[in-house]
PDB file of C-alpha atoms in Angstrom:
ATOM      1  CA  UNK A   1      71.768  97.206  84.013  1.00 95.00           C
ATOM      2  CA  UNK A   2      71.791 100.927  83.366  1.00 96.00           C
ATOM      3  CA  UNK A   3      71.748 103.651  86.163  1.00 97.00           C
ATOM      4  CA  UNK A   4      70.451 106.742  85.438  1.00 97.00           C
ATOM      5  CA  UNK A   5      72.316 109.049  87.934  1.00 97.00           C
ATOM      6  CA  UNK A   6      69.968 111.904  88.768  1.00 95.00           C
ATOM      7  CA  UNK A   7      67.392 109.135  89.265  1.00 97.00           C
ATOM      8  CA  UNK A   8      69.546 107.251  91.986  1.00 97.00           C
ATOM      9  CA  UNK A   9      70.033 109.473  95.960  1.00 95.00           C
ATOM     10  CA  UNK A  10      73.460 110.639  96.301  1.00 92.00           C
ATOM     11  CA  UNK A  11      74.050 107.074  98.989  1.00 92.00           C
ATOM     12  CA  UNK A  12      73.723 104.693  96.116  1.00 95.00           C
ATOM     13  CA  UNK A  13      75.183 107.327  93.713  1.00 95.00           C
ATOM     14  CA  UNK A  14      78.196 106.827  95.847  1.00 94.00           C
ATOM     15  CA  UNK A  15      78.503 102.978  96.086  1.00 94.00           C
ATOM     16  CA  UNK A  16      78.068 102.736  92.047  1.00 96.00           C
ATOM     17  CA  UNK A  17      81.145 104.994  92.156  1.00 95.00           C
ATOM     18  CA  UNK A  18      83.561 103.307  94.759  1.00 94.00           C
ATOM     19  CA  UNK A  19      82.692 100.148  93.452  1.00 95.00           C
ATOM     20  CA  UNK A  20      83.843 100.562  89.706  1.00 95.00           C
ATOM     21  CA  UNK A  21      86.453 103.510  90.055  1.00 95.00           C
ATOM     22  CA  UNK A  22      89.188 101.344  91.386  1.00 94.00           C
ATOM     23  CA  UNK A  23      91.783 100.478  92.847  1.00 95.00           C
ATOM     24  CA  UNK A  24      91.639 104.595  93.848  1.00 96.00           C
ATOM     25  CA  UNK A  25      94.895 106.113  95.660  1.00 97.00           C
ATOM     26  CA  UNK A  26      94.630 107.273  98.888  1.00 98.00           C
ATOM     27  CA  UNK A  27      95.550 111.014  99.525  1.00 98.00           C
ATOM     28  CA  UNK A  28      96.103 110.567 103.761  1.00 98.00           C
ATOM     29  CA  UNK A  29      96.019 114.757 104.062  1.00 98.00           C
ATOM     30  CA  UNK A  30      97.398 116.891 106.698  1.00 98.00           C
ATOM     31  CA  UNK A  31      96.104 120.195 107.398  1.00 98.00           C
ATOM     32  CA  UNK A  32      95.932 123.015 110.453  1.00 97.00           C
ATOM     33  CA  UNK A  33      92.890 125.089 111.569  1.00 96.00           C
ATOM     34  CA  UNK A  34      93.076 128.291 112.379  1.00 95.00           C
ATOM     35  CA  UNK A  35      92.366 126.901 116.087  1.00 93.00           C
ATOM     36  CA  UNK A  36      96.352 125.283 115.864  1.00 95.00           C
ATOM     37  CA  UNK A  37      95.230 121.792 115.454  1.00 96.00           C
ATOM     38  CA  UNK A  38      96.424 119.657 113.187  1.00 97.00           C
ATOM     39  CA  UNK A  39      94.003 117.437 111.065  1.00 96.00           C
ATOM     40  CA  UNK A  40      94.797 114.189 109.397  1.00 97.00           C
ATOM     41  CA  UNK A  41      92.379 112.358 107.132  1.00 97.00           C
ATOM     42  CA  UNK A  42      92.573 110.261 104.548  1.00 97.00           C
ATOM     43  CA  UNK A  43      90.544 110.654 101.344  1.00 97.00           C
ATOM     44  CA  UNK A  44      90.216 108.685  98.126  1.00 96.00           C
ATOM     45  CA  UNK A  45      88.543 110.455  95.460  1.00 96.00           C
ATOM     46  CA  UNK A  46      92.211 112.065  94.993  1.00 98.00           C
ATOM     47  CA  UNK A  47      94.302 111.876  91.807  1.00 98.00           C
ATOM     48  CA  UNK A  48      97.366 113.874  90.248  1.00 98.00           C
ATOM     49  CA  UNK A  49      95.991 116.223  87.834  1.00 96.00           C
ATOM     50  CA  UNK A  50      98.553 117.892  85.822  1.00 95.00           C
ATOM     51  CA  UNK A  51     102.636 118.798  85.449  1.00 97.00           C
ATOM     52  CA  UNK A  52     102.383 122.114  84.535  1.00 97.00           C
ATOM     53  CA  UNK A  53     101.300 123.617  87.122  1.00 97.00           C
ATOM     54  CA  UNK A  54     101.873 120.299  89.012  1.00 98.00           C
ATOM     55  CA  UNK A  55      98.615 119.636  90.323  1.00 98.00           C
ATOM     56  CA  UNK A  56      96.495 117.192  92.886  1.00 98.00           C
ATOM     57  CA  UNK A  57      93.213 117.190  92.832  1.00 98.00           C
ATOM     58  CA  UNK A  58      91.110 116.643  96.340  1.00 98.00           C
ATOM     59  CA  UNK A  59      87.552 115.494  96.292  1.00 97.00           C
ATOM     60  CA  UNK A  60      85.731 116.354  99.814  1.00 97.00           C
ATOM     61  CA  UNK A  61      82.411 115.265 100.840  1.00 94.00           C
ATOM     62  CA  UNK A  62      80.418 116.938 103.618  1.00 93.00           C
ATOM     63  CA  UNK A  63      79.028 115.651 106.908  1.00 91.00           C
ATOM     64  CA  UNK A  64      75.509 114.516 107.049  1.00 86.00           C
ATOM     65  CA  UNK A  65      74.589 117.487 108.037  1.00 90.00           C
ATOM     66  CA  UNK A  66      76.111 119.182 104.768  1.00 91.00           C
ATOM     67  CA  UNK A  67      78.612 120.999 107.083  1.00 94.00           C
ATOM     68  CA  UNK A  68      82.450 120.841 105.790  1.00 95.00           C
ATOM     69  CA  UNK A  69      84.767 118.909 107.174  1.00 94.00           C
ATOM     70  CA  UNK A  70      87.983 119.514 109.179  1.00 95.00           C
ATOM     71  CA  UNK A  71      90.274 119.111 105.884  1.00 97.00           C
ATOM     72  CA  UNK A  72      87.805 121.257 103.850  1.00 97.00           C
ATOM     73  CA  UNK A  73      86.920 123.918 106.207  1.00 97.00           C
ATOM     74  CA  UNK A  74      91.384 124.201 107.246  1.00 97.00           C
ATOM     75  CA  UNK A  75      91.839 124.662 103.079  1.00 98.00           C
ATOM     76  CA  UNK A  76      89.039 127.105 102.812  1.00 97.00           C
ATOM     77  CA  UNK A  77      90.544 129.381 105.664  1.00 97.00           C
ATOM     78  CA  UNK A  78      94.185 129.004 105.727  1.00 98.00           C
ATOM     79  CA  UNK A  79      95.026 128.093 101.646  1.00 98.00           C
ATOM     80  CA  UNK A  80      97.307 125.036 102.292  1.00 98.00           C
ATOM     81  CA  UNK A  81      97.568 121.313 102.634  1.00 98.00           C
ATOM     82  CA  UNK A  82      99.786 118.416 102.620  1.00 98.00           C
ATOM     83  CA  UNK A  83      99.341 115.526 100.441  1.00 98.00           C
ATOM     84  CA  UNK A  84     101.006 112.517 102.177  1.00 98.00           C
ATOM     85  CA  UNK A  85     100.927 108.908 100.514  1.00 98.00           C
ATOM     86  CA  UNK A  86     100.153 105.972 102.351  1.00 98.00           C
ATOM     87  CA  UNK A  87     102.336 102.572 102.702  1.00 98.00           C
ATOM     88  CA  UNK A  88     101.230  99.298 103.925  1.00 97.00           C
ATOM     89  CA  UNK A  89     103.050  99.663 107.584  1.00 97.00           C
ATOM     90  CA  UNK A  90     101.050 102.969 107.915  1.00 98.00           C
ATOM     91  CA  UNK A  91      97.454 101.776 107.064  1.00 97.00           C
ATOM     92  CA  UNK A  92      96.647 100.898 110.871  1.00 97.00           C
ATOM     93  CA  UNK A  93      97.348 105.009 111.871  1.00 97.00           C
ATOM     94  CA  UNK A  94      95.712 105.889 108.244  1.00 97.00           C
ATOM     95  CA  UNK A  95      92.530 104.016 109.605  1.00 96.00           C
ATOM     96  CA  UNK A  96      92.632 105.286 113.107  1.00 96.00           C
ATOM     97  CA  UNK A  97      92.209 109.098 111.843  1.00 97.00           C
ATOM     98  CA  UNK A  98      89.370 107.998 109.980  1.00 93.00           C
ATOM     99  CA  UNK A  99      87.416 108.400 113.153  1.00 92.00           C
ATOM    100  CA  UNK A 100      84.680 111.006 113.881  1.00 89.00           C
ATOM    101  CA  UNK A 101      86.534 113.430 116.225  1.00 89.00           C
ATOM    102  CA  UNK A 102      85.631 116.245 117.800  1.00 90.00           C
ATOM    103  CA  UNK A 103      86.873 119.417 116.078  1.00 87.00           C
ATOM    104  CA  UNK A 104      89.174 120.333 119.240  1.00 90.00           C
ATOM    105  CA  UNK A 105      90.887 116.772 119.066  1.00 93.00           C
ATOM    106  CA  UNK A 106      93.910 116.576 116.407  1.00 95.00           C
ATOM    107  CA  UNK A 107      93.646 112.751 114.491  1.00 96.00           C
ATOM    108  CA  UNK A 108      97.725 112.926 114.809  1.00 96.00           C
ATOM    109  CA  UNK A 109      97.758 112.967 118.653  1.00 96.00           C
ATOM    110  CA  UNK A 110      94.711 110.502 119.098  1.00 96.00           C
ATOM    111  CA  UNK A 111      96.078 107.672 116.127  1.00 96.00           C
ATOM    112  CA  UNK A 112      99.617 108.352 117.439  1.00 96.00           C
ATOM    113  CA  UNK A 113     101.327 109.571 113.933  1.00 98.00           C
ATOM    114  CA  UNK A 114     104.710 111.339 113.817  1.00 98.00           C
ATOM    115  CA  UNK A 115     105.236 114.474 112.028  1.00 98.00           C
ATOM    116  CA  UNK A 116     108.213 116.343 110.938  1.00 98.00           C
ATOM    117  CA  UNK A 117     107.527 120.320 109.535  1.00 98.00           C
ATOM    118  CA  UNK A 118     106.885 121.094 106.149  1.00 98.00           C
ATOM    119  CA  UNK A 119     109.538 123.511 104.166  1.00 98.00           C
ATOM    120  CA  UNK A 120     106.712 126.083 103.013  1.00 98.00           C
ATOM    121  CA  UNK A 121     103.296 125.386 103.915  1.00 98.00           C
ATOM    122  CA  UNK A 122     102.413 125.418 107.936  1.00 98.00           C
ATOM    123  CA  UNK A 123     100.601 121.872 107.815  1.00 98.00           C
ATOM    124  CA  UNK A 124     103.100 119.093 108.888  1.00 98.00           C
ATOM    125  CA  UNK A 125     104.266 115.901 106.904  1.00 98.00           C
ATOM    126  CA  UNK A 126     103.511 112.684 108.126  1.00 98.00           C
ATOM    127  CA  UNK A 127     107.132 111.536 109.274  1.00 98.00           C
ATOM    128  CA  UNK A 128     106.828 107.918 107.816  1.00 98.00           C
ATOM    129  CA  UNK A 129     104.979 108.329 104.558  1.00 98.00           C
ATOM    130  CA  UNK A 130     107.101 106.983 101.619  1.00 98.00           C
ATOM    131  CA  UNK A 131     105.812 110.705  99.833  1.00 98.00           C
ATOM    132  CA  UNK A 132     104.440 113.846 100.781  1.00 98.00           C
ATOM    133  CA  UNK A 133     103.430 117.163  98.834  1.00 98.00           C
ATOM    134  CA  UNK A 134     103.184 120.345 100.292  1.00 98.00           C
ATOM    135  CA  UNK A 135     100.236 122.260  98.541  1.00 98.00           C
ATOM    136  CA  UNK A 136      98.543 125.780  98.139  1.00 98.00           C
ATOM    137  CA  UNK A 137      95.089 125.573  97.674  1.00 98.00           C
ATOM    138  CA  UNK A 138      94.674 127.101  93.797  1.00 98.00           C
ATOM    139  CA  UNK A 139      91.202 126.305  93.011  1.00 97.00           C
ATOM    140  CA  UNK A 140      87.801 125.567  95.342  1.00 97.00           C
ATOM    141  CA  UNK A 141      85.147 124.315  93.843  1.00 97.00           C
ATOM    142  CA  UNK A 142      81.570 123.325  95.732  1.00 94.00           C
ATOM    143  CA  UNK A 143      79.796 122.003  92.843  1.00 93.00           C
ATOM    144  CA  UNK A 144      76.617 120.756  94.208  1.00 91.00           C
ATOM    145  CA  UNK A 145      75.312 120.307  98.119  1.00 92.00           C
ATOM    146  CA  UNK A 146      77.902 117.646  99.440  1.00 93.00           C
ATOM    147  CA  UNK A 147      81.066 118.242  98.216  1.00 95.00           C
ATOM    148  CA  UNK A 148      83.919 120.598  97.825  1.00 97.00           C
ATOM    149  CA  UNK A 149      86.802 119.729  94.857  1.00 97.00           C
ATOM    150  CA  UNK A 150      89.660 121.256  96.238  1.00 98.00           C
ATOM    151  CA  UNK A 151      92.588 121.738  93.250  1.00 98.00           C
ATOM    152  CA  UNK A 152      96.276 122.300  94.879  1.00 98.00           C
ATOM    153  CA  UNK A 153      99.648 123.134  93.491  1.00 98.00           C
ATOM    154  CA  UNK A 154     102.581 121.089  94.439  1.00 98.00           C
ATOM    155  CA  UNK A 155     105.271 123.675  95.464  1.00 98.00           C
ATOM    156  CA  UNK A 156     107.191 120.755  97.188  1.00 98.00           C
ATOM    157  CA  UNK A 157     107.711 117.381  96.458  1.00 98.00           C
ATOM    158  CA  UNK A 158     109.522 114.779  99.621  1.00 98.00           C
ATOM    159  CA  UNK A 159     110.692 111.143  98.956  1.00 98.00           C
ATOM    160  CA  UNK A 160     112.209 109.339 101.453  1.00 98.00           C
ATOM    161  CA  UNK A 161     115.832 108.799 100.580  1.00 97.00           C
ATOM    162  CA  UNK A 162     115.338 105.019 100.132  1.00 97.00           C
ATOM    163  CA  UNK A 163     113.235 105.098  97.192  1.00 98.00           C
ATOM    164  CA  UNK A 164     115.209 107.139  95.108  1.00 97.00           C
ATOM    165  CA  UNK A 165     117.448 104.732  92.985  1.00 97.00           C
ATOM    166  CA  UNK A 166     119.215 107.141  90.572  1.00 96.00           C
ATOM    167  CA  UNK A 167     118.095 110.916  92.052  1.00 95.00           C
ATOM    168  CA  UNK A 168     120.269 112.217  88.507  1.00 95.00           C
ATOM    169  CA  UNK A 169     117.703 110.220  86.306  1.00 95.00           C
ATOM    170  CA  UNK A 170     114.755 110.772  89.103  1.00 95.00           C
ATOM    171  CA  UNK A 171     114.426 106.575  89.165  1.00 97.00           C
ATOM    172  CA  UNK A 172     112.470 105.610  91.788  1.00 97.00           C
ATOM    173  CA  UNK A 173     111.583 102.984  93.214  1.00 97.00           C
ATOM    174  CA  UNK A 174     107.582 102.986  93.683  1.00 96.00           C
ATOM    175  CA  UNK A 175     107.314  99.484  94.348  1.00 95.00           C
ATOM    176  CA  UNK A 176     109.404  99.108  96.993  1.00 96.00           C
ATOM    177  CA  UNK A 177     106.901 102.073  98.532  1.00 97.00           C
ATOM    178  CA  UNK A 178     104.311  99.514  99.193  1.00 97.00           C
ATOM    179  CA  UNK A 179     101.535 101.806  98.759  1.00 97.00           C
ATOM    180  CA  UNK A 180      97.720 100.188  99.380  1.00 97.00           C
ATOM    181  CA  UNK A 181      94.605 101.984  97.458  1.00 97.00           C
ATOM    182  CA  UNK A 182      90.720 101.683  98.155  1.00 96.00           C
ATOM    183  CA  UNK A 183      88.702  99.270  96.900  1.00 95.00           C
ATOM    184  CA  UNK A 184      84.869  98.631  96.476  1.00 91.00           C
ATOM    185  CA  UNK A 185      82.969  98.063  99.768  1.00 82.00           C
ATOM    186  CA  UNK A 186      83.499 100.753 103.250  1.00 83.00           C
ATOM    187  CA  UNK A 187      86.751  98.668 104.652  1.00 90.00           C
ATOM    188  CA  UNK A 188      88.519  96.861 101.507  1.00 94.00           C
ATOM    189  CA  UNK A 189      92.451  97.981 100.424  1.00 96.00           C
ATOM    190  CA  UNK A 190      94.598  96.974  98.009  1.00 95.00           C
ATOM    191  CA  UNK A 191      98.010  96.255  98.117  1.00 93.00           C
ATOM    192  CA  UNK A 192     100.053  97.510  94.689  1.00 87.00           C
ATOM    193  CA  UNK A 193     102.409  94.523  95.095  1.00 83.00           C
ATOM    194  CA  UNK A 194     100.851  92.642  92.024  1.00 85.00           C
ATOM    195  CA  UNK A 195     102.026  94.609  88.480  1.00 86.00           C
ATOM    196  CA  UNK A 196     102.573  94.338  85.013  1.00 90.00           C
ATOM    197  CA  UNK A 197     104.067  96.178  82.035  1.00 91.00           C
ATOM    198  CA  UNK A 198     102.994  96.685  79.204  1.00 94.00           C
ATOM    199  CA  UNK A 199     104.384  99.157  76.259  1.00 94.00           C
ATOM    200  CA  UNK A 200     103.257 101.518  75.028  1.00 94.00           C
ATOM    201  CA  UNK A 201     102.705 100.862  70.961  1.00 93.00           C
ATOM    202  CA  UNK A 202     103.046 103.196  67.902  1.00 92.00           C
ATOM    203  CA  UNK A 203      99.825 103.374  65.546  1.00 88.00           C
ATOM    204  CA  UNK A 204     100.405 100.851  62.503  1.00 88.00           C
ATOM    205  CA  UNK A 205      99.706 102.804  59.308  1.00 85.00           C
ATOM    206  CA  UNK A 206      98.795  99.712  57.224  1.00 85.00           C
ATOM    207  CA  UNK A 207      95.771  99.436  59.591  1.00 86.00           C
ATOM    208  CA  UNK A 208      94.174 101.328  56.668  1.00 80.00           C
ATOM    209  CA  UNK A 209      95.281 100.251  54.092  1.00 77.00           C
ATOM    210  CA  UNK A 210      98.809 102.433  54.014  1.00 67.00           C
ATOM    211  CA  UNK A 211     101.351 100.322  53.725  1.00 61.00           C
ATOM    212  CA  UNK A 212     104.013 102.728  53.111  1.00 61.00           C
ATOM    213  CA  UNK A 213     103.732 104.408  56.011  1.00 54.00           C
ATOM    214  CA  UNK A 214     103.051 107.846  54.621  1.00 55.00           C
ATOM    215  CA  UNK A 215     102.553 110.559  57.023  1.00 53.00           C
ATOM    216  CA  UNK A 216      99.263 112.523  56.979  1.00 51.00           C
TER     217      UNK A 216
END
């Protein structure tokens, strides 16, 4: 079958999406209003971007009503964000601040989630991710009625201590992060305990016919 997008509401739009684009990481992201409270929320249209400026990219859907968010409306006004991954022992308190709360009611205090400050942004980290990035916001783009793609740089980079195997050669250890991604369907994870390598291969000139090899 072929789906012809415009045709299709923005719902079922949606589930084509989360159902192919897999398994998608989960950015679980920290962020405080200009009330003082802290938001958590975890979002999966989220990927890494670039290395020069390091870059995440953030993509935030509205409420029904087309209203922002908590996370979208905090980048808007205050410019910053934290970026925290998410391990298997934290999906329980990642799921919890999934919930609907009330604007005055902070995710970390009602899921329970430890914190520890941030070195230069004002959100907090989430004390027991295996990584967190502190971000300024340097692009906001609202491209279309329901969603804002927020684009941050990376001005700080934290890895717990136990994942970094050689910190000279930056080795580390990303399996032993146990990091779980979204799946098709609204409830289904995936555990990135199940990998396998391949290399990387160099183009074979006598594909065409050039059996000497020479460069063009």
């Amino acid at each position: 079958m072929k789906f012809v997008m415009a045709d299709l509401p923005p719902r079922q739009r949606y589930k084509l999406l989360v159902s192919t684009v897999t398994p998608r990481p989960i950015a679980w992201v920290t962020t405080r209003g200009t009330n003082g409270v802290v938001n958590a929320a975890p979002y999966s249209f989220f990927n890494a971007m670039g290395d020069d400026p390091p870059l995440l990219v953030l993509g935030l859907l509205k409420d029904a009503s087309g209203t922002n968010k908590d996370t979208a409306t905090n980048i808007i006004e205050t410019g910053e964000f934290v970026v925290n991954l998410v391990s298997e022992n934290d999906a329980e308190a990642m799921n919890q601040s999934c919930v609907d709360a009330p604007r005055d009611v902070s995710e970390i205090d009602y899921a329970g989630i430890a914190t520890t400050p941030a070195e230069r942004v004002v959100p907090p980290l989430i004390a027991t991710a295996p990584v967190s990035f502190e971000c300024i916001r340097r692009e906001l783009l609202e491209i279309g009625p329901r969603q804002v793609i927020a684009v941050g740089e990376i001005v700080v980079t934290h890895i717990r201590n136990e994942f970094i195997t050689d910190p000279d050669k930056l080795h580390i250890d990303t399996a032993a992060m146990l990091l779980i991604g979204r799946m098709h369907g609204a409830g289904t994870y995936l555990r990135n305990s199940n990998t396998f390598t391949m290399k990387r291969p160099t183009f074979d000139p006598a594909w065409r016919g050039d059996p000497m090899g020479e460069k063009r």
